[in-house]
Amino acid sequence: MHIVDRRLNPGGKSLPNRQRFLRRAKETVQRAVRETSKGREIRDLDQSGEITIPIDGIREPSFRRASSGGRRDHLLPGNRDHVEGDLIARPDGGAGGGGGGGQAGDGGGGEDGFRFVLTREEFLDIFLDDLELPDLAKRKLAVTEVQGIRRAGYTTTGSPANLALGQTMKIALARRIALNRPTTADVAAFDERIAAAEAVGESGRAEELRAERDALETRRRRIPYIDPLDLRFRRYEPFPRPVAQAVMFCLMDVSGSMTEHKKDVAKRFFMLLHVFLTRRYKHVDVVFIRHTDRAAEVDEDTFFHSPETGGTLVSSALAEMKRVVEERYDPADWNIYAAQASDGDNMSSDAERTAVLLRDHVLPACQYFAYLEVGDPPGSQFGFIGQGPTSLWRTYEALGLAGARFDMRRVSRQEEIYAVFRQLFQRRDAVGERVGA
Amino acid sequence: MNAFAPNRLLFEGADWDFDTIRRIHDAVEELSRRSLGLDVFPNQIEIITAEQMLDAYASTGMPLFYKHWSFGKHFAQHETVYRKGLMGLAYEIVINSDPCISYIMEENSATMQTLVIAHAAFGHNHFFKNNYLFKQWTDPSGILDYLAFAKSYVAACEERWGHAAVERVLDAGHALQSQGVHRYPRKSVPDLLSEERRERDRQAHAERMYNDLWRTLPSRPAGGDARRRREERRRALLGLPQENLLYFLEKTAPRLAPWQREILRIVRNVAQYFYPQMQTKVMNEGCATFVHYQLMTGLHREGRISDGSFLEFLTSHTNVVRQPMYDDPSYNGINPYALGYAMMEDIARIATTPTDEDRAWFPDLAGNGDPIGTLRDVWANYRDESFIAQFLSPNLIRKWRFFHVRDDADEPVLRVERIHDERGYRALRRSLARQYDIAWLAPDIQVVDVDLDDTRRLVLRHRVLDGILLQPDDARRVLQHIADLWGYEVVLEEVSADTGATLKEHRTTARAGMFF
């Protein structure tokens, strides 16, 4: 008989099968992830999550008998009061009294969902894939942190250069005390007593003392002052060093003209931005600012879901952002990013103030500012087609800032989000250099 | 009462280590030989974690298997359910191989490990080694090598032909798995030598039987008869009718590439390997459960396990053999462990203390005084269907209060056909046995013809029993797989077994670019 311990075998044996499964169910999983991510908060986007997909797409068919029709025999245990020839009313559904012929729900087809849990990475991969993230950018997003080296206690082996002298001496001392190693003073004391004994002529006594002294000396030699066992070396270990902290401002016009569709497009953009930032920074704060003709910092739910009406003053949002930055996010400590989503409608009297705020106050504090102009889906009567630049677009365009720290794009369909996102963020590295220089 | 010293306990408490496992195995082995006369393959016991058990679950219990998405699907599903605590894991998985591999989970207590070893490493192991179906259809010493081959072959194909192409073949193969087994050993193809011998025998026979009178018989009319004979010859050449669809496609589908045929063959061989297990679920589990019960009580009687651990064992044992009655909310069909175990116990009872009724029903068996020998014989020579047909006793029918309900879709109500009384015993036994006859349960679908002259259309026929048609969605999907493999049109006729009338017809043509 053999006993084999398989517990230490490399795990994840099922991983290739799982990957095949996900690939197989890709479309349905994508749809499910899209649905799930709609209901998620921006911050929770990259969590693992349970996904339910219709069983139909991953059905494994086989020839089997239908669960209804025809004549069937059921052999059941537990007869209490039936006698031969009894007639029994047909139970509702397939289950119950007649359940011997097969599992309930056998023939029902594919209504049941198939539930399983996606890991964080899988979820994100599929979420980004859905946006047709090109591989190039994905690699960039996947870079999380810089590796650093830090002290991590002591170890018993190492190179002489890393010898921790103090620690070694401390341990040596403890060992010497524990083993009761005679000190030089102890030996010297004997020498004195021997000398004293010899001085008074007690040679026998002196001999005894000398023997004791020798024993002491041997013991002293046997217990070294520093033993190889005492050596301690400084240990170093790599650790992920967070690059820095970042804050992300989400600015959105929520006046009546921002439809659910526009908000949804904007939300997707913000989500992507959040994923992007969390992949780069250890810690990302999110600030939601919405505005009509007045602006306020709100929570995410209010930001996306509560309707408002009123005039539009874009400058109010920028002023609010400026206030929050001054209060809480010192540009010296924080990497500040902002994304503004709007349908581009602004009071013409506000243009001047908006331009000044953006150019002189907001942009200098920001690493990057992205303006996203969202439109209705193509085909609807308010599409971009046949419509000139909006007032806000003209305002920003006139600043002539497009480039390093600021960029603007228009988007009207969810599918375009990723492409637009990439356009907006493709010059990231250049910006980083300029700022760092 | 106890003849042995108390310190003969195999273990104390719930903890175990490798020495304990070895001690348990040796004690169980010794006892199984002495008290039950079991004959087993050498054992290999593997200790695994819960995750590995989930893994093994997902790939039909095999330690190594080719890769396919359906295993990933099952893993994902089991995992979700398991993590939520909705499902416990099986305590063991055992593989019909030589040496016989049993997986045991690290979480089990020492008592559970003893139970699992008695159940799997001795009960199942003995059954695998001795039952005629397993002897006839499986090759325990070769299976692991074959699976290793299958795994690397499929992997090599994926490398060479791409994941998608291989997946399509496997999908099609899996869909036909239950129509991919030989139910009977086939006629062997004659070789030239035996042909020559047969020819000589025929000649000799003709000479011996020669009678000039035969010459005077009028000859048969030609025409339709010749055509019929040509058709028959064609079918014979193609080996039709053929119920093993997978085999037929592998051998005769005109356009498959050799590697595609090989993959179908792998799927078919694996399905064939598991076929005996499907036919002996009640017996196999009954045998293992009976064996573990005997061995555990034996160990307890001889003072090798403590009272506490014997109680722990009894708790699991009663859970395993629990059979809810039909009106119980937890009723989910007949529990093969319960039925098998009850029948084994009943056989042992009939062999030792028979009643008059038993003597009338089982004249050979009743009171023969050798319960264990009788059971060993039963384990070796029956499958579920024949086992139940032969050994389900009136006593047990009464005890389980079996009854037979007929559900005719044309009638407004169900009808109780038979109950557990004098009139019912034989009929109940017959219909219960039939419920375990795999050949009766799986729909009878055969390849009946191929239109070789013209369209190359493949004709399948489903012999519809009791008016139960195929589940249409699934039938359509599977038929699509067949058409893709075959490369041309496929027709599936559903024909009533009673009247011969065609009830339904499905047609599909091959999708372009699926396999070639």
PDB file of C-alpha atoms in Angstrom, chain B residues 364-492:
ATOM      1  CA  ASP B 364     -31.138 -22.041  -3.739  1.00  0.00           C
ATOM      2  CA  LEU B 365     -30.150 -19.244  -1.476  1.00  0.00           C
ATOM      3  CA  ALA B 366     -32.348 -19.539   1.601  1.00  0.00           C
ATOM      4  CA  GLY B 367     -30.559 -20.947   4.602  1.00  0.00           C
ATOM      5  CA  ASN B 368     -27.390 -21.889   2.759  1.00  0.00           C
ATOM      6  CA  GLY B 369     -25.459 -20.667   5.782  1.00  0.00           C
ATOM      7  CA  ASP B 370     -22.844 -18.792   3.770  1.00  0.00           C
ATOM      8  CA  PRO B 371     -23.935 -15.168   3.567  1.00  0.00           C
ATOM      9  CA  ILE B 372     -20.510 -13.758   2.694  1.00  0.00           C
ATOM     10  CA  GLY B 373     -19.788 -16.333   0.034  1.00  0.00           C
ATOM     11  CA  THR B 374     -23.204 -15.735  -1.489  1.00  0.00           C
ATOM     12  CA  LEU B 375     -22.622 -11.989  -1.560  1.00  0.00           C
ATOM     13  CA  ARG B 376     -19.210 -12.367  -3.150  1.00  0.00           C
ATOM     14  CA  ASP B 377     -20.858 -14.410  -5.832  1.00  0.00           C
ATOM     15  CA  VAL B 378     -23.559 -11.769  -6.304  1.00  0.00           C
ATOM     16  CA  TRP B 379     -20.999  -8.962  -6.537  1.00  0.00           C
ATOM     17  CA  ALA B 380     -19.129 -10.822  -9.188  1.00  0.00           C
ATOM     18  CA  ASN B 381     -21.935 -11.897 -11.485  1.00  0.00           C
ATOM     19  CA  TYR B 382     -24.691  -9.286 -11.669  1.00  0.00           C
ATOM     20  CA  ARG B 383     -25.399  -5.749 -12.680  1.00  0.00           C
ATOM     21  CA  ASP B 384     -28.087  -3.512 -11.149  1.00  0.00           C
ATOM     22  CA  GLU B 385     -30.860  -4.640 -13.417  1.00  0.00           C
ATOM     23  CA  SER B 386     -30.269  -8.388 -13.098  1.00  0.00           C
ATOM     24  CA  PHE B 387     -29.421  -8.000  -9.428  1.00  0.00           C
ATOM     25  CA  ILE B 388     -32.738  -6.371  -8.598  1.00  0.00           C
ATOM     26  CA  ALA B 389     -34.663  -8.689 -10.879  1.00  0.00           C
ATOM     27  CA  GLN B 390     -33.145 -11.629  -9.046  1.00  0.00           C
ATOM     28  CA  PHE B 391     -32.797 -10.591  -5.431  1.00  0.00           C
ATOM     29  CA  LEU B 392     -35.360  -7.978  -4.448  1.00  0.00           C
ATOM     30  CA  SER B 393     -37.370  -9.932  -1.886  1.00  0.00           C
ATOM     31  CA  PRO B 394     -41.029  -9.521  -0.877  1.00  0.00           C
ATOM     32  CA  ASN B 395     -39.736  -8.789   2.586  1.00  0.00           C
ATOM     33  CA  LEU B 396     -37.836  -5.742   1.334  1.00  0.00           C
ATOM     34  CA  ILE B 397     -40.673  -4.607  -0.923  1.00  0.00           C
ATOM     35  CA  ARG B 398     -42.919  -4.553   2.115  1.00  0.00           C
ATOM     36  CA  LYS B 399     -40.339  -2.850   4.215  1.00  0.00           C
ATOM     37  CA  TRP B 400     -39.853  -0.066   1.690  1.00  0.00           C
ATOM     38  CA  ARG B 401     -43.568  -0.003   0.909  1.00  0.00           C
ATOM     39  CA  PHE B 402     -42.894   0.222  -2.797  1.00  0.00           C
ATOM     40  CA  PHE B 403     -45.688   1.065  -5.174  1.00  0.00           C
ATOM     41  CA  HIS B 404     -45.935   1.625  -8.867  1.00  0.00           C
ATOM     42  CA  VAL B 405     -47.641   4.669 -10.342  1.00  0.00           C
ATOM     43  CA  ARG B 406     -48.457   4.929 -14.005  1.00  0.00           C
ATOM     44  CA  ASP B 407     -48.442   8.398 -15.507  1.00  0.00           C
ATOM     45  CA  ASP B 408     -50.113   8.468 -18.887  1.00  0.00           C
ATOM     46  CA  ALA B 409     -50.162  11.891 -20.480  1.00  0.00           C
ATOM     47  CA  ASP B 410     -53.456  11.022 -22.165  1.00  0.00           C
ATOM     48  CA  GLU B 411     -55.176  10.344 -18.871  1.00  0.00           C
ATOM     49  CA  PRO B 412     -56.264  13.083 -16.487  1.00  0.00           C
ATOM     50  CA  VAL B 413     -55.080  11.244 -13.402  1.00  0.00           C
ATOM     51  CA  LEU B 414     -52.271   8.974 -12.276  1.00  0.00           C
ATOM     52  CA  ARG B 415     -53.056   5.369 -11.562  1.00  0.00           C
ATOM     53  CA  VAL B 416     -51.592   3.131  -8.879  1.00  0.00           C
ATOM     54  CA  GLU B 417     -50.786  -0.033 -10.784  1.00  0.00           C
ATOM     55  CA  ARG B 418     -49.307  -2.199  -8.099  1.00  0.00           C
ATOM     56  CA  ILE B 419     -48.625  -2.016  -4.400  1.00  0.00           C
ATOM     57  CA  HIS B 420     -46.613  -4.129  -2.011  1.00  0.00           C
ATOM     58  CA  ASP B 421     -48.946  -7.091  -1.766  1.00  0.00           C
ATOM     59  CA  GLU B 422     -48.969 -10.665  -2.954  1.00  0.00           C
ATOM     60  CA  ARG B 423     -50.141  -9.679  -6.415  1.00  0.00           C
ATOM     61  CA  GLY B 424     -47.629  -6.903  -6.707  1.00  0.00           C
ATOM     62  CA  TYR B 425     -44.286  -8.399  -5.707  1.00  0.00           C
ATOM     63  CA  ARG B 426     -43.193  -9.766  -9.036  1.00  0.00           C
ATOM     64  CA  ALA B 427     -44.472  -6.857 -11.064  1.00  0.00           C
ATOM     65  CA  LEU B 428     -42.850  -4.317  -8.747  1.00  0.00           C
ATOM     66  CA  ARG B 429     -39.581  -6.158  -8.839  1.00  0.00           C
ATOM     67  CA  ARG B 430     -39.693  -6.298 -12.621  1.00  0.00           C
ATOM     68  CA  SER B 431     -40.438  -2.608 -13.042  1.00  0.00           C
ATOM     69  CA  LEU B 432     -37.843  -1.528 -10.484  1.00  0.00           C
ATOM     70  CA  ALA B 433     -35.252  -3.641 -12.250  1.00  0.00           C
ATOM     71  CA  ARG B 434     -36.178  -2.002 -15.511  1.00  0.00           C
ATOM     72  CA  GLN B 435     -35.553   1.439 -14.027  1.00  0.00           C
ATOM     73  CA  TYR B 436     -31.948   0.395 -13.621  1.00  0.00           C
ATOM     74  CA  ASP B 437     -31.538  -1.027 -17.066  1.00  0.00           C
ATOM     75  CA  ILE B 438     -29.344   1.553 -18.789  1.00  0.00           C
ATOM     76  CA  ALA B 439     -30.216   0.182 -22.186  1.00  0.00           C
ATOM     77  CA  TRP B 440     -33.845   0.826 -21.342  1.00  0.00           C
ATOM     78  CA  LEU B 441     -33.276   4.265 -19.853  1.00  0.00           C
ATOM     79  CA  ALA B 442     -31.187   5.791 -22.604  1.00  0.00           C
ATOM     80  CA  PRO B 443     -33.176   6.503 -25.732  1.00  0.00           C
ATOM     81  CA  ASP B 444     -32.657   3.847 -28.382  1.00  0.00           C
ATOM     82  CA  ILE B 445     -31.133   5.709 -31.296  1.00  0.00           C
ATOM     83  CA  GLN B 446     -29.432   3.955 -34.169  1.00  0.00           C
ATOM     84  CA  VAL B 447     -27.862   4.783 -37.463  1.00  0.00           C
ATOM     85  CA  VAL B 448     -30.056   2.893 -39.888  1.00  0.00           C
ATOM     86  CA  ASP B 449     -29.016   3.986 -43.321  1.00  0.00           C
ATOM     87  CA  VAL B 450     -26.822   6.119 -45.494  1.00  0.00           C
ATOM     88  CA  ASP B 451     -27.835   7.328 -48.911  1.00  0.00           C
ATOM     89  CA  LEU B 452     -24.621   6.461 -50.662  1.00  0.00           C
ATOM     90  CA  ASP B 453     -25.861   6.977 -54.195  1.00  0.00           C
ATOM     91  CA  ASP B 454     -26.908  10.537 -53.990  1.00  0.00           C
ATOM     92  CA  THR B 455     -26.990  12.973 -51.108  1.00  0.00           C
ATOM     93  CA  ARG B 456     -24.973  11.015 -48.557  1.00  0.00           C
ATOM     94  CA  ARG B 457     -27.772  11.692 -46.148  1.00  0.00           C
ATOM     95  CA  LEU B 458     -27.412   9.895 -42.841  1.00  0.00           C
ATOM     96  CA  VAL B 459     -30.562   8.399 -41.397  1.00  0.00           C
ATOM     97  CA  LEU B 460     -30.947   7.893 -37.662  1.00  0.00           C
ATOM     98  CA  ARG B 461     -33.916   6.303 -36.011  1.00  0.00           C
ATOM     99  CA  HIS B 462     -35.181   6.749 -32.485  1.00  0.00           C
ATOM    100  CA  ARG B 463     -37.381   3.873 -31.383  1.00  0.00           C
ATOM    101  CA  VAL B 464     -39.891   5.699 -29.249  1.00  0.00           C
ATOM    102  CA  LEU B 465     -40.990   3.725 -26.218  1.00  0.00           C
ATOM    103  CA  ASP B 466     -44.179   4.532 -24.354  1.00  0.00           C
ATOM    104  CA  GLY B 467     -44.692   7.576 -26.517  1.00  0.00           C
ATOM    105  CA  ILE B 468     -41.858   9.541 -24.922  1.00  0.00           C
ATOM    106  CA  LEU B 469     -40.165  11.651 -27.572  1.00  0.00           C
ATOM    107  CA  LEU B 470     -36.752  13.234 -27.346  1.00  0.00           C
ATOM    108  CA  GLN B 471     -36.381  16.571 -25.643  1.00  0.00           C
ATOM    109  CA  PRO B 472     -36.586  18.689 -28.816  1.00  0.00           C
ATOM    110  CA  ASP B 473     -34.104  21.507 -28.050  1.00  0.00           C
ATOM    111  CA  ASP B 474     -31.372  19.164 -27.048  1.00  0.00           C
ATOM    112  CA  ALA B 475     -32.117  16.774 -29.884  1.00  0.00           C
ATOM    113  CA  ARG B 476     -31.713  19.610 -32.356  1.00  0.00           C
ATOM    114  CA  ARG B 477     -28.399  20.631 -30.830  1.00  0.00           C
ATOM    115  CA  VAL B 478     -26.974  17.130 -30.776  1.00  0.00           C
ATOM    116  CA  LEU B 479     -28.173  16.503 -34.291  1.00  0.00           C
ATOM    117  CA  GLN B 480     -26.319  19.612 -35.381  1.00  0.00           C
ATOM    118  CA  HIS B 481     -23.138  18.146 -33.938  1.00  0.00           C
ATOM    119  CA  ILE B 482     -23.734  14.905 -35.808  1.00  0.00           C
ATOM    120  CA  ALA B 483     -24.358  16.738 -39.056  1.00  0.00           C
ATOM    121  CA  ASP B 484     -21.178  18.743 -38.623  1.00  0.00           C
ATOM    122  CA  LEU B 485     -19.157  15.607 -38.036  1.00  0.00           C
ATOM    123  CA  TRP B 486     -20.835  13.733 -40.849  1.00  0.00           C
ATOM    124  CA  GLY B 487     -20.518  16.643 -43.235  1.00  0.00           C
ATOM    125  CA  TYR B 488     -23.847  16.158 -44.974  1.00  0.00           C
ATOM    126  CA  GLU B 489     -27.505  16.146 -44.160  1.00  0.00           C
ATOM    127  CA  VAL B 490     -28.736  14.118 -41.205  1.00  0.00           C
ATOM    128  CA  VAL B 491     -32.276  12.970 -40.519  1.00  0.00           C
ATOM    129  CA  LEU B 492     -33.516  11.718 -37.194  1.00  0.00           C
TER     130      LEU B 492
END
